[in-house]
Short mmCIF file of C-alpha atoms in Angstrom, two decimals:
data_model
loop_
_atom_site.label_atom_id
_atom_site.label_comp_id
_atom_site.label_asym_id
_atom_site.label_seq_id
_atom_site.Cartn_x
_atom_site.Cartn_y
_atom_site.Cartn_z
CA MET A 262 288.41 133.83 141.91
CA SER A 263 288.90 136.65 139.44
CA ALA A 264 288.57 136.31 135.82
CA ALA A 265 291.37 134.34 134.15
CA PRO A 266 294.38 135.87 131.99
CA VAL A 267 294.86 134.87 128.47
CA LEU A 268 298.39 134.19 126.12
CA SER A 269 299.20 133.49 123.30
CA GLY A 270 299.64 129.85 122.92
CA ASP A 271 302.27 130.02 120.24
CA LEU A 272 303.92 133.05 121.65
CA GLU A 273 306.61 134.33 119.02
CA GLU A 274 306.73 131.99 116.63
CA ASP A 275 309.78 132.82 114.28
CA LEU A 276 308.47 132.17 110.87
CA ASP A 277 310.76 132.37 107.97
CA LEU A 278 308.73 134.90 105.80
CA GLU A 279 309.79 136.76 102.75
CA GLU A 280 308.93 140.16 103.83
CA ASP A 281 309.97 142.37 106.02
CA GLU A 282 308.62 141.75 109.74
CA ASP A 283 307.96 145.13 110.54
CA LEU A 284 305.36 144.96 108.34
CA GLU A 285 303.05 142.64 110.00
CA VAL A 286 299.71 143.58 110.53
CA PHE A 287 297.50 144.07 113.83
CA SER A 288 294.28 143.72 112.35
CA LYS A 289 293.18 141.86 108.88
CA ASN A 290 290.60 144.74 108.46
CA PRO A 291 292.61 148.09 107.83
CA SER A 292 290.61 150.86 109.64
CA LEU A 293 289.20 154.02 107.91
CA ALA A 294 291.23 156.71 107.99
CA VAL A 295 289.09 159.52 107.60
CA GLY A 296 285.23 160.36 109.11
CA SER A 297 283.32 163.26 108.72
CA SER A 298 280.31 164.78 110.66
CA VAL A 299 277.52 166.68 109.05
CA SER A 300 274.63 168.99 109.93
CA SER A 301 271.71 169.32 107.82
CA SER A 302 268.96 171.39 107.30
CA VAL A 303 265.51 171.75 104.94
CA VAL A 304 266.05 174.99 102.49
CA GLN A 305 262.58 175.01 100.35
CA GLY A 306 262.13 171.36 100.79
CA SER A 307 265.92 169.93 100.18
CA LEU A 308 268.24 168.57 102.22
CA VAL A 309 271.46 170.44 102.48
CA HIS A 310 274.36 169.47 103.95
CA SER A 311 278.00 170.50 104.98
CA PRO A 312 280.84 168.05 106.05
CA GLY A 313 283.44 169.01 108.32
CA ALA A 314 286.52 166.91 107.44
CA LEU A 315 287.68 164.70 110.36
CA VAL A 316 292.05 164.52 110.00
CA ARG A 317 293.74 161.91 112.44
CA SER A 318 297.28 161.77 111.56
CA SER A 319 299.89 160.29 113.83
CA GLY A 320 301.56 163.42 114.01
CA SER A 321 298.63 165.44 115.20
CA MET A 322 297.80 167.33 118.48
CA VAL A 323 296.15 164.39 120.14
CA ASN A 324 299.79 162.21 119.91
CA GLN A 325 301.64 165.18 120.35
CA TYR A 326 300.10 165.64 123.67
CA GLY A 327 299.38 161.95 124.51
CA LEU A 328 301.78 162.04 127.71
CA GLU A 329 300.26 165.10 129.05
CA GLU A 330 296.79 163.64 128.57
CA GLU A 331 297.43 160.22 130.06
CA GLU A 332 299.25 162.55 133.36
CA GLU A 333 295.78 164.51 133.59
CA GLU A 334 293.98 161.16 133.71
CA GLU A 335 295.72 159.76 136.32
CA GLU A 336 295.36 163.24 138.61
CA ALA A 337 291.51 163.13 137.35
CA ARG A 338 291.29 159.22 139.39
CA GLY A 339 293.51 160.00 142.39
CA GLY A 340 293.78 163.32 143.16
CA VAL A 341 297.97 162.67 142.71
CA PRO A 342 299.17 160.71 139.52
CA THR A 343 299.84 157.02 140.61
CA ARG A 344 302.30 156.27 138.00
CA ASP A 345 305.60 157.73 137.19
CA LEU A 346 306.73 156.28 133.66
CA PHE A 347 304.45 157.63 130.56
CA VAL A 348 305.21 156.62 126.99
CA THR A 349 303.60 156.95 123.41
CA VAL A 350 304.38 155.87 120.17
CA ASP A 351 304.06 158.15 116.89
CA HIS A 352 305.49 159.68 114.05
CA PRO A 353 305.81 156.61 112.00
CA GLU A 354 308.44 156.89 109.22
CA SER A 355 308.99 154.60 105.98
CA HIS A 356 312.80 154.06 105.58
CA VAL A 357 314.42 152.59 102.30
CA THR A 358 317.61 151.03 102.47
CA ALA A 359 319.09 148.93 99.26
CA ILE A 360 318.05 145.94 100.64
CA GLU A 361 315.31 146.34 102.60
CA THR A 362 312.23 149.01 103.32
CA PHE A 363 310.74 149.50 106.93
CA ILE A 364 309.13 151.86 109.54
CA VAL A 365 310.31 153.43 112.38
CA TYR A 366 308.16 154.72 115.09
CA ARG A 367 309.16 157.23 117.89
CA VAL A 368 308.80 156.40 121.26
CA LEU A 369 308.44 159.20 124.01
CA ALA A 370 309.11 158.44 127.86
CA ARG A 371 308.59 160.93 130.45
CA THR A 372 309.08 159.66 133.96
CA THR A 373 309.96 160.99 137.63
CA ARG A 374 311.81 157.75 138.65
CA GLY A 375 315.36 158.53 140.45
CA ASP A 376 316.71 155.57 138.37
CA PHE A 377 316.51 157.62 135.25
CA ASP A 378 319.22 160.05 134.41
CA SER A 379 316.65 162.48 132.63
CA SER A 380 312.78 162.75 132.77
CA GLU A 381 312.06 162.57 129.11
CA TYR A 382 313.52 160.14 126.22
CA GLU A 383 313.25 160.11 122.53
CA VAL A 384 314.20 157.35 120.43
CA HIS A 385 313.29 155.26 117.16
CA ARG A 386 311.85 151.82 117.46
CA ARG A 387 311.37 149.48 114.33
CA TYR A 388 308.54 146.31 114.93
CA GLN A 389 311.60 143.91 115.35
CA ASP A 390 312.65 145.80 118.69
CA PHE A 391 309.34 145.58 120.03
CA LEU A 392 309.53 141.80 119.55
CA TRP A 393 313.60 141.44 121.65
CA LEU A 394 311.82 143.55 124.33
CA ARG A 395 308.70 141.36 124.88
CA GLY A 396 311.01 138.73 124.37
CA LYS A 397 313.20 139.82 127.12
CA LEU A 398 310.26 140.34 129.44
CA GLU A 399 308.99 136.62 128.99
CA GLU A 400 312.38 135.61 129.60
CA GLY A 401 312.65 137.58 133.27
CA HIS A 402 309.19 136.82 133.94
CA PRO A 403 307.93 133.65 132.42
CA THR A 404 304.70 133.43 134.32
CA LEU A 405 303.36 137.02 134.33
CA ILE A 406 300.66 137.82 131.81
CA ILE A 407 302.59 140.22 128.97
CA HIS A 408 300.47 141.68 126.55
CA PRO A 409 300.50 140.74 123.07
CA LEU A 410 302.01 142.52 120.19
CA PRO A 411 300.61 142.26 116.46
CA GLU A 412 300.47 138.88 115.44
CA LYS A 413 303.49 138.03 112.77
CA PHE A 414 302.07 137.24 109.32
CA VAL A 415 302.23 138.95 105.94
CA MET A 416 299.28 140.61 104.11
CA LYS A 417 300.00 140.01 100.41
CA GLY A 418 297.63 141.19 98.19
CA LEU A 419 295.29 141.80 101.06
CA VAL A 420 296.47 145.16 101.86
CA GLU A 421 298.63 147.77 100.53
CA ARG A 422 302.53 148.29 101.83
CA PHE A 423 302.66 150.71 104.03
CA SER A 424 299.24 152.07 103.40
CA GLU A 425 298.40 155.11 106.19
CA ASP A 426 295.39 152.40 107.41
CA PHE A 427 298.39 150.00 107.62
CA ILE A 428 300.82 151.79 109.54
CA GLU A 429 298.24 153.62 111.98
CA THR A 430 296.92 150.31 112.65
CA ARG A 431 300.44 148.71 113.74
CA ARG A 432 300.88 151.98 115.62
CA ARG A 433 298.11 151.79 117.76
CA ALA A 434 298.73 148.28 118.62
CA LEU A 435 302.48 149.00 119.42
CA GLN A 436 301.08 151.59 121.69
CA THR A 437 298.64 149.82 123.55
CA PHE A 438 301.63 147.01 124.26
CA LEU A 439 304.02 149.95 125.48
CA SER A 440 301.36 151.37 127.80
CA LYS A 441 300.15 147.99 129.25
CA THR A 442 303.80 147.05 130.20
CA ALA A 443 304.54 150.69 131.60
CA GLU A 444 301.42 150.34 133.84
CA HIS A 445 302.47 147.05 135.33
CA PRO A 446 304.00 147.12 138.55
CA MET A 447 307.19 144.70 137.71
CA LEU A 448 307.71 144.74 134.28
CA SER A 449 307.90 148.71 134.30
CA ARG A 450 310.65 148.15 136.53
CA SER A 451 312.68 145.69 133.75
CA PRO A 452 315.65 146.71 133.18
CA GLN A 453 315.20 145.67 129.38
CA LEU A 454 311.75 148.10 129.45
CA LYS A 455 314.63 150.70 130.29
CA VAL A 456 316.87 150.41 128.36
CA PHE A 457 314.46 150.21 125.48
CA LEU A 458 313.15 153.85 126.18
CA THR A 459 316.53 155.18 126.87
CA GLU A 460 318.98 153.57 124.62
CA GLN A 461 319.39 155.33 121.25
CA ASP A 462 320.74 152.14 119.33
CA LEU A 463 320.02 148.70 120.58
CA THR A 464 322.21 146.72 118.27
CA ALA A 465 324.89 145.86 120.26
CA ILE A 466 322.35 144.81 123.30
CA LYS A 467 320.28 142.79 121.23
CA LYS A 468 323.42 140.94 120.38
CA GLN A 469 323.81 139.62 124.06
CA GLY A 470 321.26 137.00 124.10
CA PRO A 471 321.55 133.77 125.12
CA SER A 472 323.48 131.20 123.02
CA PHE A 473 322.04 128.62 120.36
CA LEU A 474 322.67 125.69 122.62
CA SER A 475 321.41 127.22 125.70
CA ARG A 476 318.20 127.59 123.78
CA MET A 477 318.22 124.37 122.54
CA GLY A 478 318.66 122.46 125.62
CA ASP A 479 315.81 124.58 127.07
CA SER A 480 313.56 123.53 124.07
CA VAL A 481 314.72 119.87 124.58
CA ARG A 482 314.20 119.91 128.35
CA ALA A 483 310.40 121.48 127.72
CA ALA A 484 309.76 119.45 125.36
CA ALA A 485 310.60 116.47 127.67
CA ILE A 486 308.34 117.64 130.55
CA ALA A 487 305.28 118.24 128.15
CA VAL A 488 305.41 114.77 127.14
CA ARG A 489 305.39 114.22 130.99
CA GLY A 490 303.12 116.70 132.45
CA VAL A 491 302.07 117.28 135.58
CA ARG A 492 300.41 114.99 138.50
CA ALA A 493 299.30 117.30 141.20
CA ARG A 494 298.49 120.60 139.78
CA PRO A 495 296.63 122.59 142.57
CA GLN A 496 293.31 123.01 141.39
CA GLU A 497 293.06 126.79 141.33
CA PHE A 498 295.56 126.55 137.98
CA GLY A 499 293.41 123.70 136.68
CA ALA A 500 290.11 126.36 136.71
CA MET A 501 292.04 129.17 135.23
CA GLN A 502 292.97 126.64 132.27
CA ASP A 503 289.14 126.12 131.83
CA TYR A 504 288.79 129.92 132.14
CA ALA A 505 291.57 130.36 129.35
CA ASP A 506 289.87 127.78 127.05
CA GLU A 507 286.51 129.00 127.31
CA PHE A 508 287.48 132.95 126.71
CA SER A 509 289.47 131.84 124.31
CA CYS A 510 286.53 130.28 122.36
CA LYS A 511 284.18 133.50 123.16
CA MET A 512 286.97 135.84 122.26
CA SER A 513 287.59 134.29 118.91
CA ALA A 514 283.76 134.11 118.20
CA LEU A 515 283.10 137.35 118.89
CA ASP A 516 286.31 138.74 116.92
CA LYS A 517 285.57 136.64 113.56
CA VAL A 518 281.82 137.83 113.79
CA THR A 519 283.05 141.49 114.31
CA GLN A 520 284.96 141.23 111.24
CA ARG A 521 282.63 140.21 109.19
CA ILE A 522 280.17 143.27 110.50
CA ILE A 523 282.89 145.26 109.33
CA LYS A 524 283.17 143.44 106.02
CA GLU A 525 279.14 144.04 105.34
CA GLN A 526 279.19 147.88 106.84
CA ASN A 527 282.11 148.35 104.18
CA GLU A 528 280.14 146.22 101.29
CA TYR A 529 276.81 148.74 102.71
CA LEU A 530 278.87 151.85 102.58
CA GLU A 531 280.12 150.96 99.05
CA GLU A 532 276.35 150.32 97.73
CA LEU A 533 274.92 153.58 99.51
CA SER A 534 277.78 155.68 97.62
CA GLN A 535 276.01 153.97 94.22
CA TYR A 536 272.64 154.47 95.41
CA GLY A 537 272.22 158.11 96.28
CA PRO A 538 273.61 159.37 92.62
CA LEU A 539 270.92 157.29 91.07
CA TYR A 540 268.02 159.25 92.69
CA SER A 541 269.70 162.41 91.56
CA GLN A 542 270.03 161.48 88.11
CA TRP A 543 266.51 160.41 88.19
CA ALA A 544 265.68 163.59 89.14
CA ASP A 545 267.08 165.16 86.16
CA LEU A 546 264.31 163.31 84.33
CA GLU A 547 261.45 163.62 86.12
CA ALA A 548 260.55 167.62 86.78
CA ASP A 549 257.47 167.11 89.07
CA LEU A 550 259.53 164.29 91.32
CA ALA A 551 262.74 166.34 91.22
CA GLU A 552 262.62 167.97 94.53
CA PRO A 553 261.70 164.67 96.43
CA LEU A 554 264.14 162.32 94.56
CA ARG A 555 266.75 165.24 95.59
CA GLY A 556 265.85 164.97 99.02
CA VAL A 557 266.13 161.17 99.23
CA ALA A 558 269.38 161.03 97.14
CA GLY A 559 270.81 164.22 100.21
CA CYS A 560 269.31 161.72 102.75
CA LEU A 561 271.09 158.51 101.68
CA ASP A 562 274.36 161.04 101.42
CA LEU A 563 274.02 162.16 104.66
CA CYS A 564 273.72 158.54 106.08
CA GLY A 565 276.30 157.15 104.32
CA ARG A 566 278.58 159.79 106.28
CA GLU A 567 277.52 158.55 109.55
CA THR A 568 277.82 155.20 108.42
CA GLU A 569 281.38 155.68 107.56
CA GLU A 570 281.75 157.38 111.17
CA GLN A 571 280.12 154.38 112.75
CA LEU A 572 282.57 151.97 111.02
CA ARG A 573 285.84 154.01 112.00
CA HIS A 574 284.49 153.45 115.63
CA LEU A 575 284.17 149.89 114.66
CA THR A 576 287.59 149.28 112.87
CA GLU A 577 289.21 151.53 115.22
CA VAL A 578 287.72 150.83 119.01
CA LEU A 579 286.10 147.76 119.37
CA GLN A 580 287.58 145.27 116.70
CA PRO A 581 291.10 146.13 117.72
CA THR A 582 290.00 145.44 121.44
CA LEU A 583 288.34 142.52 121.21
CA HIS A 584 291.41 140.95 118.72
CA GLN A 585 294.26 141.86 121.38
CA TYR A 586 292.30 140.04 124.18
CA LEU A 587 291.92 137.23 121.51
CA LEU A 588 295.57 137.15 121.57
CA CYS A 589 295.87 137.55 125.05
CA ALA A 590 293.56 134.13 125.60
CA ASP A 591 296.32 132.58 123.67
CA THR A 592 298.76 134.33 126.24
CA LEU A 593 297.31 132.79 128.99
CA LYS A 594 297.28 129.49 127.97
CA THR A 595 301.32 129.89 127.21
CA VAL A 596 301.90 130.84 131.16
CA LEU A 597 300.03 128.22 132.28
CA ARG A 598 302.18 125.84 130.48
CA ARG A 599 304.96 127.45 131.80
CA ARG A 600 304.09 126.94 135.22
CA ASP A 601 303.30 123.79 134.65
CA HIS A 602 306.64 122.81 133.34
CA ILE A 603 308.45 124.26 136.13
CA GLN A 604 306.39 121.97 138.59
CA ALA A 605 307.24 119.37 136.35
CA GLU A 606 310.53 119.71 136.26
CA PHE A 607 310.46 119.86 140.47
CA GLU A 608 308.29 116.73 140.28
CA ALA A 609 310.59 115.04 138.27
CA LYS A 610 313.77 115.70 140.66
CA ASN A 611 311.83 114.61 143.43
CA ASP A 612 311.21 111.39 141.63
CA ALA A 613 314.98 111.21 141.35
CA LEU A 614 315.58 112.01 144.71
CA ALA A 615 312.84 108.85 145.74
CA SER A 616 314.74 106.16 143.30
CA SER A 617 317.82 104.22 144.07
CA ALA A 618 319.38 105.27 140.82
CA VAL A 619 321.14 107.84 142.80
CA SER A 620 324.00 106.07 145.04
CA LYS A 621 327.06 109.06 145.61
CA LYS A 622 326.49 110.89 148.12
CA GLY A 623 327.68 114.03 145.88
CA ASP A 624 325.20 113.45 143.74
CA LEU A 625 322.43 112.93 146.74
CA GLU A 626 323.13 116.21 147.59
CA THR A 627 323.08 117.97 144.69
CA LEU A 628 319.87 116.82 143.59
CA LYS A 629 318.30 117.79 146.96
CA GLU A 630 319.85 121.82 146.40
CA GLU A 631 318.37 121.38 142.44
CA ALA A 632 314.87 119.95 143.98
CA ALA A 633 314.94 122.50 146.73
CA GLY A 634 315.77 125.60 144.01
CA LEU A 635 312.96 124.09 142.06
CA GLU A 636 310.56 124.05 145.05
CA GLU A 637 311.44 128.02 145.37
CA ARG A 638 310.62 128.48 141.27
CA VAL A 639 307.34 127.07 141.65
CA GLU A 640 306.12 128.71 144.56
CA SER A 641 307.35 132.09 143.27
CA ALA A 642 305.73 131.18 139.85
CA ASN A 643 302.48 130.35 141.62
CA SER A 644 302.73 133.32 143.24
CA ALA A 645 303.44 136.09 140.40
CA LEU A 646 301.21 134.22 138.24
CA LYS A 647 298.31 134.12 140.63
CA GLY A 648 298.73 137.77 141.76
CA ASP A 649 299.08 138.97 137.86
CA TRP A 650 295.99 136.57 136.85
CA ALA A 651 293.72 139.22 139.30
CA ARG A 652 295.74 142.36 137.70
CA TRP A 653 295.35 141.27 134.22
CA GLY A 654 291.65 140.40 134.72
CA ASP A 655 290.63 143.85 136.47
CA ALA A 656 292.22 145.32 133.46
CA MET A 657 290.45 143.21 130.70
CA ARG A 658 287.32 143.93 132.10
CA ASN A 659 288.06 147.92 132.00
CA ASP A 660 288.88 147.73 128.67
CA LEU A 661 285.90 145.54 127.61
CA ARG A 662 283.65 147.51 128.90
CA GLU A 663 285.18 151.01 128.02
CA ALA A 664 284.87 149.50 124.33
CA LEU A 665 281.32 148.22 124.61
CA VAL A 666 279.67 151.08 126.13
CA SER A 667 281.38 153.60 123.96
CA THR A 668 280.25 151.41 120.85
CA ALA A 669 276.71 151.33 122.11
CA ASP A 670 276.82 155.15 122.40
CA LYS A 671 278.00 155.26 119.03
CA ASN A 672 275.51 152.96 117.62
CA GLN A 673 272.93 155.16 119.30
CA ASP A 674 274.19 158.04 118.02
CA TYR A 675 274.35 156.59 114.63
CA TYR A 676 270.99 155.51 114.59
CA GLU A 677 269.40 158.97 115.88
CA LYS A 678 271.18 160.98 113.31
CA CYS A 679 270.11 158.85 110.35
CA LEU A 680 266.75 158.82 112.03
CA ALA A 681 266.34 162.94 112.16
CA VAL A 682 267.94 163.06 108.71
CA TRP A 683 264.54 160.59 107.46
CA GLU A 684 262.17 162.82 109.69
CA THR A 685 263.38 166.07 108.26
CA PHE A 686 263.00 165.05 104.89
CA LEU A 687 258.95 163.43 105.45
CA LEU A 688 258.45 166.81 107.47
CA SER A 689 259.96 168.46 104.44
CA GLN A 690 257.31 166.72 102.24
CA LYS A 691 254.40 167.05 104.26
CA THR A 692 253.38 170.36 102.63
CA PRO A 693 253.16 170.32 99.18
CA PRO A 694 255.34 172.52 96.88
CA GLY A 695 254.38 176.04 96.57
CA GLN A 696 251.78 176.12 99.59
CA GLU A 697 252.41 177.21 102.81
CA GLU A 698 250.31 176.51 106.05
CA ASP A 699 248.21 178.98 107.88
#
């Protein structure tokens, strides 16, 4: 059986927070905004470096042509594009009103589908609009595995509001959510996704949700079913539950350790920034040691720049991938609970049919119709979940494999560059100053 997918247990829990929900972040560790590449050489026994700034802004050429790159990747994999809908999230902008401050993101869509009036769309969306979309997708497809959004918590005192790192972290998470949705064979055909991508103003559409009484009735019924539980859950769904629990534990541990490593690397980088200059200051006092002392200072500076680049990769690639699949683990559990609720409701109807409490023929026929409808819902839910479970497992393994391989490659590159820095320094010190080899 394919690896199990994971759902967010407390999916979309609306907490009464004091700050704007557009400020909630995906990761507790904001990424470094700038990395650098460094080339070094030995000039008369001392290291000389020339840093090159690495600029990664949300309005860069990379984001501008993101759609074209996705299409090219599709063509490279199969000769012809296998998808007909491409989306990207970019150009975050702060908006200030008399009562609130929030971020708006540009959402671009390109499609060849005939049910769209145009091939290209550009709309602007707040975080709460993404929440609305995900809620609607869950409402229409309760046993499909929908990729998580950034979790809802406020970072008071931990991160600067509206900082570039904060906003970019949020943008990447929203991009991943939309990309996963657009790639999904069923979710990408959702009317709500089409509305989200094409309608300029969602205000009126978002007001057309279910009534409060309807939502309250659903909640009461779900609570009653949860207490009752299911009697005969199919074995394959029990195996999925076991997988989801184990997957959640593993991802939680990996996520915590990775965050701790990032914290320690940040501290190490800060210490390096203080360590190197001490050698330079020492060189001013020791004429006979000035050249090697400055060489060590140069090595530490170069290693610090490479450490910064490695840290950027951890915070922008590995940690977000691990964290999003930790959220997916909760999502899997939620989807499995929804499937169980449908089965439990069907079993409750069958129990009512089997009891002697129903005496009127009309009531009996109604119960039979309701039981038949619930049986169809159970079969449909089971089929949808089994198919999506396999699809999710394949996507999860591909995403994690890519993140792990790229991290291994980056680590190898990091250590090789740092090793080369120190080897170059050692070679420069083998020949005493003022003497040359024959």
